[in-house]
Short mmCIF file of C-alpha atoms and ligand atoms in Angstrom, two decimals:
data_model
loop_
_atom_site.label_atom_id
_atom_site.label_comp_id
_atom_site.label_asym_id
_atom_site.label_seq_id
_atom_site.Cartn_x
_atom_site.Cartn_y
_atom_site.Cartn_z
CA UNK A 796 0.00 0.00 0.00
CA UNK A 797 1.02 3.37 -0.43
CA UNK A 798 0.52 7.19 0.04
CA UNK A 799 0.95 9.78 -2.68
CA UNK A 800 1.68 13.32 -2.44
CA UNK A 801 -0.09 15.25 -5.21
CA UNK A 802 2.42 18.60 -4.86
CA UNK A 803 0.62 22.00 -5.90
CA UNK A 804 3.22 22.35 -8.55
CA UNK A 805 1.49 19.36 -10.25
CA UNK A 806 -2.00 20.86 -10.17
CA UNK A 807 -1.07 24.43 -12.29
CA UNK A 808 1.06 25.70 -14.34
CA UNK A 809 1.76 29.22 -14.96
CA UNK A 810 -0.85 30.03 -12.23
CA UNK A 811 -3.61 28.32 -13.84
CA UNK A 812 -5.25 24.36 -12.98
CA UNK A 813 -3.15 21.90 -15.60
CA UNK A 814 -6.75 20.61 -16.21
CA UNK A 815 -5.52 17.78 -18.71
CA UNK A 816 -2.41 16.67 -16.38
CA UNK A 817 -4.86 16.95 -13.52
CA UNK A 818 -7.02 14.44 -15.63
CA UNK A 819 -5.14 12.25 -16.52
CA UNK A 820 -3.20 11.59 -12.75
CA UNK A 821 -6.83 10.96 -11.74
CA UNK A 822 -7.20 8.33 -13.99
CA UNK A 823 -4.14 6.79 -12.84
CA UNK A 824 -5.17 7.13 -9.35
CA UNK A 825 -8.60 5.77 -10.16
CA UNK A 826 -7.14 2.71 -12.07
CA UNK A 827 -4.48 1.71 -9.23
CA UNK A 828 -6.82 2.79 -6.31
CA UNK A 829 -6.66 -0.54 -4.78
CA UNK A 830 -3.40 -0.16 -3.92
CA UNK A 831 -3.14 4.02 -3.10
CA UNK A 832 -4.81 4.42 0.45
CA UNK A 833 -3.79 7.68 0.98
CA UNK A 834 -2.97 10.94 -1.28
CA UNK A 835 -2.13 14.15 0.09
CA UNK A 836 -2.62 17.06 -1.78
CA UNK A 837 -0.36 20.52 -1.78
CA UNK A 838 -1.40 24.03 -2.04
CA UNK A 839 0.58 25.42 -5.07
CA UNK A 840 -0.04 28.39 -6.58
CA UNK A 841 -3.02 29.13 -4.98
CA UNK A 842 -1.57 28.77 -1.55
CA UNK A 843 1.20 31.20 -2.50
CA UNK A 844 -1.16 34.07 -4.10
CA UNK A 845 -3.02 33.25 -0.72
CA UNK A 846 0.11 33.98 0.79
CA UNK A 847 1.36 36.97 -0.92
CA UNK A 848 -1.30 38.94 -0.25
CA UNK A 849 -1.79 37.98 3.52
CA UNK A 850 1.74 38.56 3.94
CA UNK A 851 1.01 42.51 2.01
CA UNK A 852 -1.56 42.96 4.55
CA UNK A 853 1.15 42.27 7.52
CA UNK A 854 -0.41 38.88 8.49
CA UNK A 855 2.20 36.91 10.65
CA UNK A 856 3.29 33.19 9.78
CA UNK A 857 0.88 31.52 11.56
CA UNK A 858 -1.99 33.28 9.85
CA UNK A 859 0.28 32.68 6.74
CA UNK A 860 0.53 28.89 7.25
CA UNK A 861 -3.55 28.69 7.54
CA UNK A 862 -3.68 30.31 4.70
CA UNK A 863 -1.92 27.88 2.88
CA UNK A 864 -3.21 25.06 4.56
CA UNK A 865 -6.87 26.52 3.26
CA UNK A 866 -5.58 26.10 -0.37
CA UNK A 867 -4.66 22.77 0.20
CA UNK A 868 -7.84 21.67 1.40
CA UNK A 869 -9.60 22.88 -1.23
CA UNK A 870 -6.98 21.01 -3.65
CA UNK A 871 -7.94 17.86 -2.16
CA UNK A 872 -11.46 18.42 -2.58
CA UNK A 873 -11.43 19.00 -5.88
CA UNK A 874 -9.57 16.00 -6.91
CA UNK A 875 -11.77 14.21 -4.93
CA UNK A 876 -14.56 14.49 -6.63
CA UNK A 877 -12.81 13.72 -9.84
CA UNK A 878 -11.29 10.16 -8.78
CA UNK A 879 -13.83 7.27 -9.72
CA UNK A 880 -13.73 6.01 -5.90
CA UNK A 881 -13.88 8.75 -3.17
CA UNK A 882 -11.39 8.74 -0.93
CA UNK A 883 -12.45 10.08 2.80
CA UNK A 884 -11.40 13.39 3.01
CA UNK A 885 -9.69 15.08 6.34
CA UNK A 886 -8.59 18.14 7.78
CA UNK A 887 -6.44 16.02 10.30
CA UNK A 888 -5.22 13.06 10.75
CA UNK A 889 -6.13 12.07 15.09
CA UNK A 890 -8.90 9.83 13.73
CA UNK A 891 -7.03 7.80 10.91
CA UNK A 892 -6.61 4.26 11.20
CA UNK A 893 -4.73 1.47 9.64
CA UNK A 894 -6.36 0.58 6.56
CA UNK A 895 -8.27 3.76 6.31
CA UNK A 896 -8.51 5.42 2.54
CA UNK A 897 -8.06 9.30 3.02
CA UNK A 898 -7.56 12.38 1.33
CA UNK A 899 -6.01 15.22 3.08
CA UNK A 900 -3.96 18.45 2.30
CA UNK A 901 -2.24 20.13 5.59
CA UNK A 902 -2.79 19.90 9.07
CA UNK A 903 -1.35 22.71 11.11
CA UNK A 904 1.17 25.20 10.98
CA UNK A 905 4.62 24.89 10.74
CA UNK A 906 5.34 22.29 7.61
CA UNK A 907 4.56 21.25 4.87
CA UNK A 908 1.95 18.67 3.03
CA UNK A 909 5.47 16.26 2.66
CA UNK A 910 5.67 15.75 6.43
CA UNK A 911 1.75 15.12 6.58
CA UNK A 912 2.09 12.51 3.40
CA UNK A 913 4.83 10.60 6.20
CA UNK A 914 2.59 11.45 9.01
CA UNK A 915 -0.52 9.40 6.97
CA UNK A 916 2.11 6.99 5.55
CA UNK A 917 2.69 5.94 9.38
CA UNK A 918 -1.54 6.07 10.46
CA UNK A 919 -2.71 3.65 7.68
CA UNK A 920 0.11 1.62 7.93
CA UNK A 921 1.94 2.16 4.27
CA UNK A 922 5.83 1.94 3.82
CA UNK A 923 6.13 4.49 1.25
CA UNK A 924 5.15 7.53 0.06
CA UNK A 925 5.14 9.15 -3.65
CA UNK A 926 5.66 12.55 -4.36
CA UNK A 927 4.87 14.07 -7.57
CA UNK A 928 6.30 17.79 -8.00
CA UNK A 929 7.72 19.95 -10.98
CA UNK A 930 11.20 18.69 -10.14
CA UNK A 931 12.71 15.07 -10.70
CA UNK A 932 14.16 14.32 -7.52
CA UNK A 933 17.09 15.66 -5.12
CA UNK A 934 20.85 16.96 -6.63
CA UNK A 935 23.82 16.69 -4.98
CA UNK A 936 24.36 20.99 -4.82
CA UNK A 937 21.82 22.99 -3.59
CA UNK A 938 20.94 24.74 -6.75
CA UNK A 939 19.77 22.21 -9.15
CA UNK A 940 19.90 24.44 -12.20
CA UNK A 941 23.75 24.41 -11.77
CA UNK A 942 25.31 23.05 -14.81
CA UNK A 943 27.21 20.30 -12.97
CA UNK A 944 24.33 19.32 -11.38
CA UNK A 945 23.46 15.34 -10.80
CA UNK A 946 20.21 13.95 -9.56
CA UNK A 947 20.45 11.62 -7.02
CA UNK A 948 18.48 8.49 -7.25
CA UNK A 949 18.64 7.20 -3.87
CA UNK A 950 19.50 10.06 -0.78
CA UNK A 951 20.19 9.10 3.34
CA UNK A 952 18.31 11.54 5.99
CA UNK A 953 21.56 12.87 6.06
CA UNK A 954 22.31 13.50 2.41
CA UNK A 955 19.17 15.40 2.46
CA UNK A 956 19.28 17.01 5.38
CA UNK A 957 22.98 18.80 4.29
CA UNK A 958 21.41 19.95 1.15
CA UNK A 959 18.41 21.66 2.60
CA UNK A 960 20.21 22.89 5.78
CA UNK A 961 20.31 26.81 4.51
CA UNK A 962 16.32 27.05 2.81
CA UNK A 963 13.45 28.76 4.18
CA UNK A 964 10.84 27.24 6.42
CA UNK A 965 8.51 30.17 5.94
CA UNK A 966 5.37 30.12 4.59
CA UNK A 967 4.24 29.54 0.85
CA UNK A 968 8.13 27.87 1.49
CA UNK A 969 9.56 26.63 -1.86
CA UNK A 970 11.98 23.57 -0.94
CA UNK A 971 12.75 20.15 -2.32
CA UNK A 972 11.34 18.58 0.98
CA UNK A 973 10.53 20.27 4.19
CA UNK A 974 12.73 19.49 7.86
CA UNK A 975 9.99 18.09 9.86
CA UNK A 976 9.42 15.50 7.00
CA UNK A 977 12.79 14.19 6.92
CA UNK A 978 13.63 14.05 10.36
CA UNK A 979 10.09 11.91 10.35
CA UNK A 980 11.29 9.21 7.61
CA UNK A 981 14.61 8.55 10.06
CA UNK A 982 12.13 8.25 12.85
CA UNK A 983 9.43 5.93 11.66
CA UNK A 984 11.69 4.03 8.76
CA UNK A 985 8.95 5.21 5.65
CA UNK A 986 10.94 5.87 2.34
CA UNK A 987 9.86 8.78 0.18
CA UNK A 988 10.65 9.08 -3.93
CA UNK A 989 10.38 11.74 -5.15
CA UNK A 990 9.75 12.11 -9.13
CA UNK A 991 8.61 14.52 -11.90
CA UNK A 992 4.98 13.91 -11.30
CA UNK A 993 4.10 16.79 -14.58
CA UNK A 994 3.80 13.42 -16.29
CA UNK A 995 1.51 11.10 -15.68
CA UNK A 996 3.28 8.41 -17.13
CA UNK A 997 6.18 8.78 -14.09
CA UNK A 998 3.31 7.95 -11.61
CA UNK A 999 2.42 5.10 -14.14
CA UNK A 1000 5.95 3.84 -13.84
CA UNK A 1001 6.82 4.55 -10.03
CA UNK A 1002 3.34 2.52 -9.63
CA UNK A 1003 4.85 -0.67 -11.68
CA UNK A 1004 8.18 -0.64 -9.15
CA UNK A 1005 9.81 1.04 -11.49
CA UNK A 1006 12.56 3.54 -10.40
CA UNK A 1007 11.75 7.00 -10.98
CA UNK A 1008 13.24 10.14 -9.36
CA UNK A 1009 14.96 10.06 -5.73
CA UNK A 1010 14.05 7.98 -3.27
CA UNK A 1011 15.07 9.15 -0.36
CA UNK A 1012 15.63 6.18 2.57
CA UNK A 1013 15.68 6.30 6.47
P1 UTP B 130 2.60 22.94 0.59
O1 UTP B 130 3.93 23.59 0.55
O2 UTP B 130 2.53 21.65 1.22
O3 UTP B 130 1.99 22.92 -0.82
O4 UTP B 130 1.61 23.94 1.32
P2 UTP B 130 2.68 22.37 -2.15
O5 UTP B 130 1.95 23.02 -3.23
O6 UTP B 130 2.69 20.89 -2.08
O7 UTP B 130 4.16 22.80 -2.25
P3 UTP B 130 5.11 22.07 -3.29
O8 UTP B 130 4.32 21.54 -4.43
O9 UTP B 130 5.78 20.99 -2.48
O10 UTP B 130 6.03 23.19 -3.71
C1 UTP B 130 1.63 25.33 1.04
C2 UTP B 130 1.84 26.14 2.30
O11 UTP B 130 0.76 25.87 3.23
C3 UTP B 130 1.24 25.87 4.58
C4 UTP B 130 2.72 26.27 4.50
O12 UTP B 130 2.80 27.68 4.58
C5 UTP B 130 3.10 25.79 3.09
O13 UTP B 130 4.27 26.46 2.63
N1 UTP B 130 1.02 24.53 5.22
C6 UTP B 130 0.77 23.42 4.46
C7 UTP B 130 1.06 24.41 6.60
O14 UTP B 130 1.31 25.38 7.33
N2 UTP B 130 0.83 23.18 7.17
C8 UTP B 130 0.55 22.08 6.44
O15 UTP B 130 0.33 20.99 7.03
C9 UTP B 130 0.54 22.20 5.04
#
């Protein structure tokens, strides 16, 4: 069984919904639902015009972070009703159990939809979670658009955790993976790949045990 993170960046493009590349992921979902018993879904673009303007209007992080989280649920609601089978959707996750089939976005303040895609991982009892966003995976330098530049395929906690250690956990944040998600993989042992999700046939792929992206292990 396993959990998938749906990342904002996935659902537009160029501030507007990707409406065929949020069809077709659905159908993929829909087809391999038997075996997907959680998906998690981000805020993207919404969540960060959300955030601009709160931020304008002198809001302070916490307010930020709701505001963000907002976007998210209404992410997950809307690709909810497009999946064949409806998934149970949640604005936390204290009533999960093992087994459960959920749909989510964020929780509370201070991370991100990756550490609640771990967080569900752990309540319904999957080993895995896979994240589709606009990038392929993790490089070895912090600035992936660097020429010498090489994705990683498979990344320790600590690999990681060096190459994020100077980005910003503020709100609307824009980071490969977020802190409290990593240190929560070394803690409860749940690996998390990490792939170009803007094509559906990655997800296809990743679904088949195919490697795709960075996985990143405990
Ligand atoms: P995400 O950063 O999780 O959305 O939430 P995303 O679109 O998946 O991001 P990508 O695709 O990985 O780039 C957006 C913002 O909502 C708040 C944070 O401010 C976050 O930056 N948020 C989200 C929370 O405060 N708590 C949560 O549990 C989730």
């Amino acid at each position: 069984m396993t959990v998938l993170k749906l990342g904002g960046s996935v659902i537009f493009e160029d501030n507007r919904i990707a409406s065929e590349r949020v069809l077709e992921i659905v159908q993929v979902i829909s087809d391999h639902s038997s075996t997907i018993n959680g998906i998690v879904v981000g805020g993207g673009d919404l969540a960060r015009q959300y955030i601009r303007v709160g931020k304008n209007r002198g809001l302070n992080s916490d307010e930020l972070d709701w505001m963000g989280i907002n976007a998210t649920h209404s992410n997950a609601k809307f690709v909810n009703q497009l999946l064949d089978e409806e998934y149970e959707f949640l604005s936390e996750l204290a009533d999960v159990n093992r087994g459960d089939d959920i749909i989510t976005g964020g929780t509370k303040p201070g991370h991100t939809t990756d550490a609640v895609s771990v967080m569900l991982a752990e309540k319904v009892g999957s080993d895995n979670v896979y994240s589709l966003s606009d990038i392929d995976g993790i490089y070895d330098t912090r600035d992936c658009s660097l020429e010498d530049a090489d994705r990683i395929d498979s990344a320790t906690v600590g690999d990681v955790k060096k190459i994020i250690r100077d980005q910003s956990d503020s709100p609307g944040r824009s980071i490969p993976i977020d802190r409290v998600a990593v240190d929560r993989i070394a803690n409860t042992g749940i690996t998390f790949t990490m792939f170009d999700g803007t094509s559906s046939e990655n997800l296809e792929n990743v679904l088949k045990g195919v490697s795709v992206g960075t996985t990143i292990n405990p």
